[in-house]
Amino acid sequence: MDEISELKKQLEEQTRQAKERLDQLKYLQADFENFRKWYEKEKDVVTSLANERLIQDLLVILDDFEQALPSLEQEKNREGMQMVYKKLVKILSGYGLKPIDCVGKKFDPHFHEVICTGKCNQEQNTVLEDLGKGYLLKSKVIRPSKVKIAEHIMENSGENNG
């Protein structure tokens, strides 16, 4: 009888220890899963930052292409340059690069950098001209558009006694 009760106590102790070890294992698995998810997010952030820097450096080349294409006179050279330019644009857009469309829109300091103003009859702070193309990488502005905005002309409604 004593032997049976001793065996029962040992069994209960072993069962309790097994349950503790199982709980510890579950916590470790959860911690490891959380770490794995955190690591994946960090890796994505580092990759996107590296891509952003590379694309910012390539924007200079893209600008040079845009300026050089109109000045090419020979058709063969022009077609070849346009082909290279289109491939570069396609590759960069595959990474999420999009030009900021701004002409005719309201000035937004998140997307535009004012270079100058122009007097006209359009609504105040409307973008009149895109002086330097801006770009979005996915939804982040990596280079704001350099713009000329409208400065509304006030019409004189009083008498001119000069």
mmCIF file of N, CA, C and O in Angstrom, residues 12-89:
data_model
loop_
_atom_site.group_PDB
_atom_site.id
_atom_site.type_symbol
_atom_site.label_atom_id
_atom_site.label_comp_id
_atom_site.label_asym_id
_atom_site.label_seq_id
_atom_site.Cartn_x
_atom_site.Cartn_y
_atom_site.Cartn_z
ATOM 1 N N GLU A 12 2.552 12.029 -9.721
ATOM 2 C CA GLU A 12 2.032 13.397 -9.670
ATOM 3 C C GLU A 12 3.165 14.413 -9.833
ATOM 4 O O GLU A 12 3.012 15.412 -10.557
ATOM 5 N N GLU A 13 4.303 14.168 -9.172
ATOM 6 C CA GLU A 13 5.455 15.060 -9.269
ATOM 7 C C GLU A 13 5.989 15.087 -10.711
ATOM 8 O O GLU A 13 6.276 16.147 -11.258
ATOM 9 N N GLN A 14 6.103 13.928 -11.329
ATOM 10 C CA GLN A 14 6.588 13.840 -12.709
ATOM 11 C C GLN A 14 5.605 14.517 -13.675
ATOM 12 O O GLN A 14 6.027 15.205 -14.612
ATOM 13 N N THR A 15 4.320 14.368 -13.416
ATOM 14 C CA THR A 15 3.298 15.001 -14.251
ATOM 15 C C THR A 15 3.379 16.520 -14.121
ATOM 16 O O THR A 15 3.299 17.238 -15.116
ATOM 17 N N ARG A 16 3.555 17.001 -12.877
ATOM 18 C CA ARG A 16 3.689 18.436 -12.654
ATOM 19 C C ARG A 16 4.928 18.981 -13.354
ATOM 20 O O ARG A 16 4.872 20.021 -14.023
ATOM 21 N N GLN A 17 6.041 18.303 -13.246
ATOM 22 C CA GLN A 17 7.271 18.744 -13.909
ATOM 23 C C GLN A 17 7.115 18.714 -15.438
ATOM 24 O O GLN A 17 7.583 19.627 -16.134
ATOM 25 N N ALA A 18 6.461 17.703 -15.943
ATOM 26 C CA ALA A 18 6.241 17.603 -17.391
ATOM 27 C C ALA A 18 5.379 18.775 -17.865
ATOM 28 O O ALA A 18 5.638 19.365 -18.926
ATOM 29 N N LYS A 19 4.357 19.116 -17.069
ATOM 30 C CA LYS A 19 3.486 20.243 -17.432
ATOM 31 C C LYS A 19 4.284 21.545 -17.396
ATOM 32 O O LYS A 19 4.145 22.390 -18.295
ATOM 33 N N GLU A 20 5.140 21.733 -16.378
ATOM 34 C CA GLU A 20 5.985 22.928 -16.305
ATOM 35 C C GLU A 20 6.900 23.028 -17.523
ATOM 36 O O GLU A 20 7.041 24.091 -18.122
ATOM 37 N N ARG A 21 7.532 21.905 -17.877
ATOM 38 C CA ARG A 21 8.435 21.891 -19.035
ATOM 39 C C ARG A 21 7.677 22.186 -20.334
ATOM 40 O O ARG A 21 8.173 22.906 -21.192
ATOM 41 N N LEU A 22 6.476 21.665 -20.445
ATOM 42 C CA LEU A 22 5.655 21.908 -21.619
ATOM 43 C C LEU A 22 5.280 23.391 -21.715
ATOM 44 O O LEU A 22 5.357 23.994 -22.789
ATOM 45 N N ASP A 23 4.917 23.984 -20.576
ATOM 46 C CA ASP A 23 4.603 25.414 -20.560
ATOM 47 C C ASP A 23 5.832 26.248 -20.949
ATOM 48 O O ASP A 23 5.721 27.205 -21.721
ATOM 49 N N GLN A 24 6.998 25.881 -20.391
ATOM 50 C CA GLN A 24 8.229 26.593 -20.741
ATOM 51 C C GLN A 24 8.513 26.480 -22.244
ATOM 52 O O GLN A 24 8.892 27.466 -22.885
ATOM 53 N N LEU A 25 8.311 25.304 -22.770
ATOM 54 C CA LEU A 25 8.529 25.086 -24.196
ATOM 55 C C LEU A 25 7.571 25.944 -25.036
ATOM 56 O O LEU A 25 7.975 26.553 -26.029
ATOM 57 N N LYS A 26 6.334 26.045 -24.616
ATOM 58 C CA LYS A 26 5.354 26.859 -25.333
ATOM 59 C C LYS A 26 5.759 28.336 -25.303
ATOM 60 O O LYS A 26 5.663 29.039 -26.316
ATOM 61 N N TYR A 27 6.222 28.817 -24.141
ATOM 62 C CA TYR A 27 6.676 30.206 -24.037
ATOM 63 C C TYR A 27 7.894 30.453 -24.936
ATOM 64 O O TYR A 27 7.987 31.485 -25.599
ATOM 65 N N LEU A 28 8.822 29.506 -24.933
ATOM 66 C CA LEU A 28 9.990 29.640 -25.794
ATOM 67 C C LEU A 28 9.603 29.654 -27.275
ATOM 68 O O LEU A 28 10.153 30.440 -28.060
ATOM 69 N N GLN A 29 8.656 28.808 -27.644
ATOM 70 C CA GLN A 29 8.185 28.806 -29.030
ATOM 71 C C GLN A 29 7.553 30.149 -29.389
ATOM 72 O O GLN A 29 7.802 30.688 -30.474
ATOM 73 N N ALA A 30 6.746 30.692 -28.502
ATOM 74 C CA ALA A 30 6.098 31.983 -28.751
ATOM 75 C C ALA A 30 7.149 33.089 -28.845
ATOM 76 O O ALA A 30 7.076 33.944 -29.742
ATOM 77 N N ASP A 31 8.139 33.076 -27.941
ATOM 78 C CA ASP A 31 9.212 34.068 -27.991
ATOM 79 C C ASP A 31 9.990 33.969 -29.306
ATOM 80 O O ASP A 31 10.316 34.979 -29.925
ATOM 81 N N PHE A 32 10.281 32.746 -29.718
ATOM 82 C CA PHE A 32 11.013 32.556 -30.964
ATOM 83 C C PHE A 32 10.194 33.044 -32.155
ATOM 84 O O PHE A 32 10.719 33.700 -33.059
ATOM 85 N N GLU A 33 8.916 32.777 -32.171
ATOM 86 C CA GLU A 33 8.040 33.234 -33.256
ATOM 87 C C GLU A 33 7.985 34.762 -33.294
ATOM 88 O O GLU A 33 8.045 35.364 -34.360
ATOM 89 N N ASN A 34 7.875 35.385 -32.118
ATOM 90 C CA ASN A 34 7.885 36.853 -32.050
ATOM 91 C C ASN A 34 9.210 37.415 -32.559
ATOM 92 O O ASN A 34 9.233 38.410 -33.286
ATOM 93 N N PHE A 35 10.312 36.778 -32.178
ATOM 94 C CA PHE A 35 11.625 37.213 -32.648
ATOM 95 C C PHE A 35 11.729 37.071 -34.161
ATOM 96 O O PHE A 35 12.244 37.958 -34.845
ATOM 97 N N ARG A 36 11.252 35.967 -34.698
ATOM 98 C CA ARG A 36 11.301 35.738 -36.144
ATOM 99 C C ARG A 36 10.513 36.818 -36.894
ATOM 100 O O ARG A 36 10.976 37.370 -37.886
ATOM 101 N N LYS A 37 9.324 37.153 -36.384
ATOM 102 C CA LYS A 37 8.508 38.200 -37.016
ATOM 103 C C LYS A 37 9.206 39.556 -36.932
ATOM 104 O O LYS A 37 9.221 40.309 -37.896
ATOM 105 N N TRP A 38 9.785 39.870 -35.773
ATOM 106 C CA TRP A 38 10.516 41.123 -35.600
ATOM 107 C C TRP A 38 11.695 41.183 -36.566
ATOM 108 O O TRP A 38 11.935 42.211 -37.207
ATOM 109 N N TYR A 39 12.428 40.085 -36.690
ATOM 110 C CA TYR A 39 13.589 40.026 -37.583
ATOM 111 C C TYR A 39 13.171 40.254 -39.034
ATOM 112 O O TYR A 39 13.832 40.989 -39.766
ATOM 113 N N GLU A 40 12.081 39.650 -39.451
ATOM 114 C CA GLU A 40 11.588 39.835 -40.823
ATOM 115 C C GLU A 40 11.236 41.300 -41.078
ATOM 116 O O GLU A 40 11.553 41.845 -42.129
ATOM 117 N N LYS A 41 10.564 41.948 -40.112
ATOM 118 C CA LYS A 41 10.219 43.360 -40.263
ATOM 119 C C LYS A 41 11.484 44.210 -40.357
ATOM 120 O O LYS A 41 11.569 45.113 -41.189
ATOM 121 N N GLU A 42 12.452 43.955 -39.503
ATOM 122 C CA GLU A 42 13.710 44.715 -39.518
ATOM 123 C C GLU A 42 14.442 44.526 -40.840
ATOM 124 O O GLU A 42 14.985 45.479 -41.399
ATOM 125 N N LYS A 43 14.442 43.303 -41.328
ATOM 126 C CA LYS A 43 15.096 43.021 -42.606
ATOM 127 C C LYS A 43 14.417 43.794 -43.733
ATOM 128 O O LYS A 43 15.089 44.366 -44.597
ATOM 129 N N ASP A 44 13.096 43.846 -43.721
ATOM 130 C CA ASP A 44 12.350 44.602 -44.733
ATOM 131 C C ASP A 44 12.667 46.092 -44.645
ATOM 132 O O ASP A 44 12.814 46.765 -45.669
ATOM 133 N N VAL A 45 12.774 46.624 -43.422
ATOM 134 C CA VAL A 45 13.084 48.045 -43.242
ATOM 135 C C VAL A 45 14.477 48.354 -43.788
ATOM 136 O O VAL A 45 14.668 49.336 -44.515
ATOM 137 N N VAL A 46 15.447 47.520 -43.455
ATOM 138 C CA VAL A 46 16.822 47.742 -43.924
ATOM 139 C C VAL A 46 16.875 47.655 -45.446
ATOM 140 O O VAL A 46 17.507 48.488 -46.109
ATOM 141 N N THR A 47 16.173 46.687 -46.026
ATOM 142 C CA THR A 47 16.153 46.535 -47.479
ATOM 143 C C THR A 47 15.507 47.737 -48.139
ATOM 144 O O THR A 47 16.019 48.259 -49.143
ATOM 145 N N SER A 48 14.406 48.213 -47.594
ATOM 146 C CA SER A 48 13.734 49.359 -48.206
ATOM 147 C C SER A 48 14.582 50.623 -48.085
ATOM 148 O O SER A 48 14.604 51.442 -49.006
ATOM 149 N N LEU A 49 15.302 50.789 -46.981
ATOM 150 C CA LEU A 49 16.198 51.941 -46.844
ATOM 151 C C LEU A 49 17.343 51.867 -47.855
ATOM 152 O O LEU A 49 17.717 52.881 -48.443
ATOM 153 N N ALA A 50 17.871 50.682 -48.056
ATOM 154 C CA ALA A 50 18.944 50.518 -49.042
ATOM 155 C C ALA A 50 18.409 50.806 -50.438
ATOM 156 O O ALA A 50 19.067 51.496 -51.234
ATOM 157 N N ASN A 51 17.219 50.306 -50.750
ATOM 158 C CA ASN A 51 16.602 50.582 -52.053
ATOM 159 C C ASN A 51 16.358 52.076 -52.228
ATOM 160 O O ASN A 51 16.566 52.625 -53.304
ATOM 161 N N GLU A 52 15.891 52.727 -51.176
ATOM 162 C CA GLU A 52 15.597 54.159 -51.246
ATOM 163 C C GLU A 52 16.855 54.954 -51.569
ATOM 164 O O GLU A 52 16.842 55.833 -52.430
ATOM 165 N N ARG A 53 17.955 54.632 -50.910
ATOM 166 C CA ARG A 53 19.208 55.352 -51.167
ATOM 167 C C ARG A 53 19.680 55.124 -52.608
ATOM 168 O O ARG A 53 20.110 56.060 -53.279
ATOM 169 N N LEU A 54 19.600 53.888 -53.063
ATOM 170 C CA LEU A 54 20.014 53.574 -54.426
ATOM 171 C C LEU A 54 19.148 54.313 -55.438
ATOM 172 O O LEU A 54 19.653 54.920 -56.391
ATOM 173 N N ILE A 55 17.850 54.312 -55.224
ATOM 174 C CA ILE A 55 16.934 54.979 -56.155
ATOM 175 C C ILE A 55 17.164 56.489 -56.133
ATOM 176 O O ILE A 55 17.137 57.138 -57.179
ATOM 177 N N GLN A 56 17.426 57.068 -54.968
ATOM 178 C CA GLN A 56 17.724 58.499 -54.907
ATOM 179 C C GLN A 56 18.972 58.822 -55.725
ATOM 180 O O GLN A 56 19.026 59.839 -56.415
ATOM 181 N N ASP A 57 19.969 57.954 -55.661
ATOM 182 C CA ASP A 57 21.180 58.173 -56.456
ATOM 183 C C ASP A 57 20.889 58.034 -57.953
ATOM 184 O O ASP A 57 21.446 58.766 -58.769
ATOM 185 N N LEU A 58 20.004 57.115 -58.327
ATOM 186 C CA LEU A 58 19.672 56.905 -59.734
ATOM 187 C C LEU A 58 18.785 58.014 -60.297
ATOM 188 O O LEU A 58 18.730 58.195 -61.516
ATOM 189 N N LEU A 59 18.116 58.768 -59.435
ATOM 190 C CA LEU A 59 17.265 59.863 -59.915
ATOM 191 C C LEU A 59 18.081 60.916 -60.664
ATOM 192 O O LEU A 59 17.590 61.537 -61.606
ATOM 193 N N VAL A 60 19.335 61.089 -60.287
ATOM 194 C CA VAL A 60 20.211 62.044 -60.972
ATOM 195 C C VAL A 60 20.392 61.610 -62.426
ATOM 196 O O VAL A 60 20.328 62.431 -63.349
ATOM 197 N N ILE A 61 20.573 60.313 -62.638
ATOM 198 C CA ILE A 61 20.729 59.782 -63.997
ATOM 199 C C ILE A 61 19.427 59.940 -64.768
ATOM 200 O O ILE A 61 19.424 60.322 -65.942
ATOM 201 N N LEU A 62 18.321 59.690 -64.116
ATOM 202 C CA LEU A 62 17.014 59.850 -64.746
ATOM 203 C C LEU A 62 16.808 61.309 -65.182
ATOM 204 O O LEU A 62 16.352 61.568 -66.298
ATOM 205 N N ASP A 63 17.176 62.243 -64.321
ATOM 206 C CA ASP A 63 17.084 63.669 -64.666
ATOM 207 C C ASP A 63 17.963 63.998 -65.874
ATOM 208 O O ASP A 63 17.546 64.734 -66.768
ATOM 209 N N ASP A 64 19.180 63.451 -65.883
ATOM 210 C CA ASP A 64 20.091 63.705 -67.002
ATOM 211 C C ASP A 64 19.509 63.187 -68.312
ATOM 212 O O ASP A 64 19.610 63.843 -69.353
ATOM 213 N N PHE A 65 18.895 62.011 -68.278
ATOM 214 C CA PHE A 65 18.243 61.475 -69.470
ATOM 215 C C PHE A 65 17.141 62.416 -69.956
ATOM 216 O O PHE A 65 17.044 62.703 -71.146
ATOM 217 N N GLU A 66 16.310 62.868 -69.031
ATOM 218 C CA GLU A 66 15.200 63.743 -69.404
ATOM 219 C C GLU A 66 15.692 65.039 -70.026
ATOM 220 O O GLU A 66 15.049 65.587 -70.919
ATOM 221 N N GLN A 67 16.819 65.545 -69.574
ATOM 222 C CA GLN A 67 17.366 66.772 -70.137
ATOM 223 C C GLN A 67 18.081 66.519 -71.458
ATOM 224 O O GLN A 67 18.057 67.363 -72.359
ATOM 225 N N ALA A 68 18.707 65.347 -71.622
ATOM 226 C CA ALA A 68 19.498 65.060 -72.815
ATOM 227 C C ALA A 68 18.631 64.643 -74.002
ATOM 228 O O ALA A 68 18.968 64.959 -75.146
ATOM 229 N N LEU A 69 17.545 63.967 -73.772
ATOM 230 C CA LEU A 69 16.735 63.441 -74.875
ATOM 231 C C LEU A 69 16.260 64.507 -75.855
ATOM 232 O O LEU A 69 16.364 64.309 -77.072
ATOM 233 N N PRO A 70 15.749 65.650 -75.413
ATOM 234 C CA PRO A 70 15.293 66.651 -76.385
ATOM 235 C C PRO A 70 16.421 67.232 -77.249
ATOM 236 O O PRO A 70 16.169 67.684 -78.357
ATOM 237 N N SER A 71 17.646 67.196 -76.763
ATOM 238 C CA SER A 71 18.737 67.820 -77.503
ATOM 239 C C SER A 71 19.381 66.895 -78.533
ATOM 240 O O SER A 71 20.206 67.342 -79.324
ATOM 241 N N LEU A 72 19.028 65.622 -78.519
ATOM 242 C CA LEU A 72 19.611 64.695 -79.498
ATOM 243 C C LEU A 72 19.015 64.950 -80.879
ATOM 244 O O LEU A 72 17.807 65.047 -81.039
ATOM 245 N N GLU A 73 19.871 65.045 -81.876
ATOM 246 C CA GLU A 73 19.396 65.342 -83.219
ATOM 247 C C GLU A 73 19.310 64.104 -84.088
ATOM 248 O O GLU A 73 18.391 63.965 -84.894
ATOM 249 N N GLN A 74 20.272 63.203 -83.987
ATOM 250 C CA GLN A 74 20.270 62.016 -84.845
ATOM 251 C C GLN A 74 19.239 61.019 -84.335
ATOM 252 O O GLN A 74 19.221 60.669 -83.164
ATOM 253 N N GLU A 75 18.407 60.557 -85.236
ATOM 254 C CA GLU A 75 17.301 59.661 -84.867
ATOM 255 C C GLU A 75 17.791 58.364 -84.238
ATOM 256 O O GLU A 75 17.210 57.874 -83.290
ATOM 257 N N LYS A 76 18.878 57.767 -84.759
ATOM 258 C CA LYS A 76 19.364 56.491 -84.228
ATOM 259 C C LYS A 76 19.792 56.657 -82.766
ATOM 260 O O LYS A 76 19.450 55.846 -81.920
ATOM 261 N N ASN A 77 20.528 57.703 -82.485
ATOM 262 C CA ASN A 77 20.963 57.950 -81.106
ATOM 263 C C ASN A 77 19.765 58.233 -80.206
ATOM 264 O O ASN A 77 19.706 57.768 -79.077
ATOM 265 N N ARG A 78 18.831 59.003 -80.704
ATOM 266 C CA ARG A 78 17.655 59.377 -79.916
ATOM 267 C C ARG A 78 16.838 58.140 -79.540
ATOM 268 O O ARG A 78 16.444 57.980 -78.394
ATOM 269 N N GLU A 79 16.613 57.264 -80.507
ATOM 270 C CA GLU A 79 15.824 56.051 -80.239
ATOM 271 C C GLU A 79 16.516 55.158 -79.215
ATOM 272 O O GLU A 79 15.875 54.607 -78.326
ATOM 273 N N GLY A 80 17.824 55.022 -79.337
ATOM 274 C CA GLY A 80 18.575 54.200 -78.389
ATOM 275 C C GLY A 80 18.531 54.775 -76.977
ATOM 276 O O GLY A 80 18.332 54.052 -76.003
ATOM 277 N N MET A 81 18.682 56.079 -76.882
ATOM 278 C CA MET A 81 18.633 56.732 -75.574
ATOM 279 C C MET A 81 17.233 56.628 -74.969
ATOM 280 O O MET A 81 17.088 56.415 -73.770
ATOM 281 N N GLN A 82 16.211 56.794 -75.813
ATOM 282 C CA GLN A 82 14.839 56.671 -75.312
ATOM 283 C C GLN A 82 14.579 55.259 -74.803
ATOM 284 O O GLN A 82 13.899 55.077 -73.793
ATOM 285 N N MET A 83 15.120 54.264 -75.490
ATOM 286 C CA MET A 83 14.940 52.873 -75.072
ATOM 287 C C MET A 83 15.587 52.645 -73.698
ATOM 288 O O MET A 83 14.980 52.054 -72.805
ATOM 289 N N VAL A 84 16.805 53.136 -73.521
ATOM 290 C CA VAL A 84 17.492 52.990 -72.229
ATOM 291 C C VAL A 84 16.720 53.730 -71.140
ATOM 292 O O VAL A 84 16.526 53.215 -70.029
ATOM 293 N N TYR A 85 16.255 54.936 -71.456
ATOM 294 C CA TYR A 85 15.482 55.736 -70.500
ATOM 295 C C TYR A 85 14.214 54.985 -70.083
ATOM 296 O O TYR A 85 13.903 54.893 -68.890
ATOM 297 N N LYS A 86 13.488 54.435 -71.040
ATOM 298 C CA LYS A 86 12.242 53.711 -70.737
ATOM 299 C C LYS A 86 12.509 52.477 -69.877
ATOM 300 O O LYS A 86 11.731 52.172 -68.976
ATOM 301 N N LYS A 87 13.614 51.783 -70.153
ATOM 302 C CA LYS A 87 13.966 50.611 -69.337
ATOM 303 C C LYS A 87 14.273 51.029 -67.902
ATOM 304 O O LYS A 87 13.849 50.376 -66.949
ATOM 305 N N LEU A 88 15.009 52.119 -67.751
ATOM 306 C CA LEU A 88 15.337 52.615 -66.416
ATOM 307 C C LEU A 88 14.073 53.001 -65.661
ATOM 308 O O LEU A 88 13.902 52.644 -64.489
ATOM 309 N N VAL A 89 13.167 53.707 -66.331
ATOM 310 C CA VAL A 89 11.899 54.098 -65.701
ATOM 311 C C VAL A 89 11.098 52.865 -65.303
ATOM 312 O O VAL A 89 10.528 52.799 -64.205
#
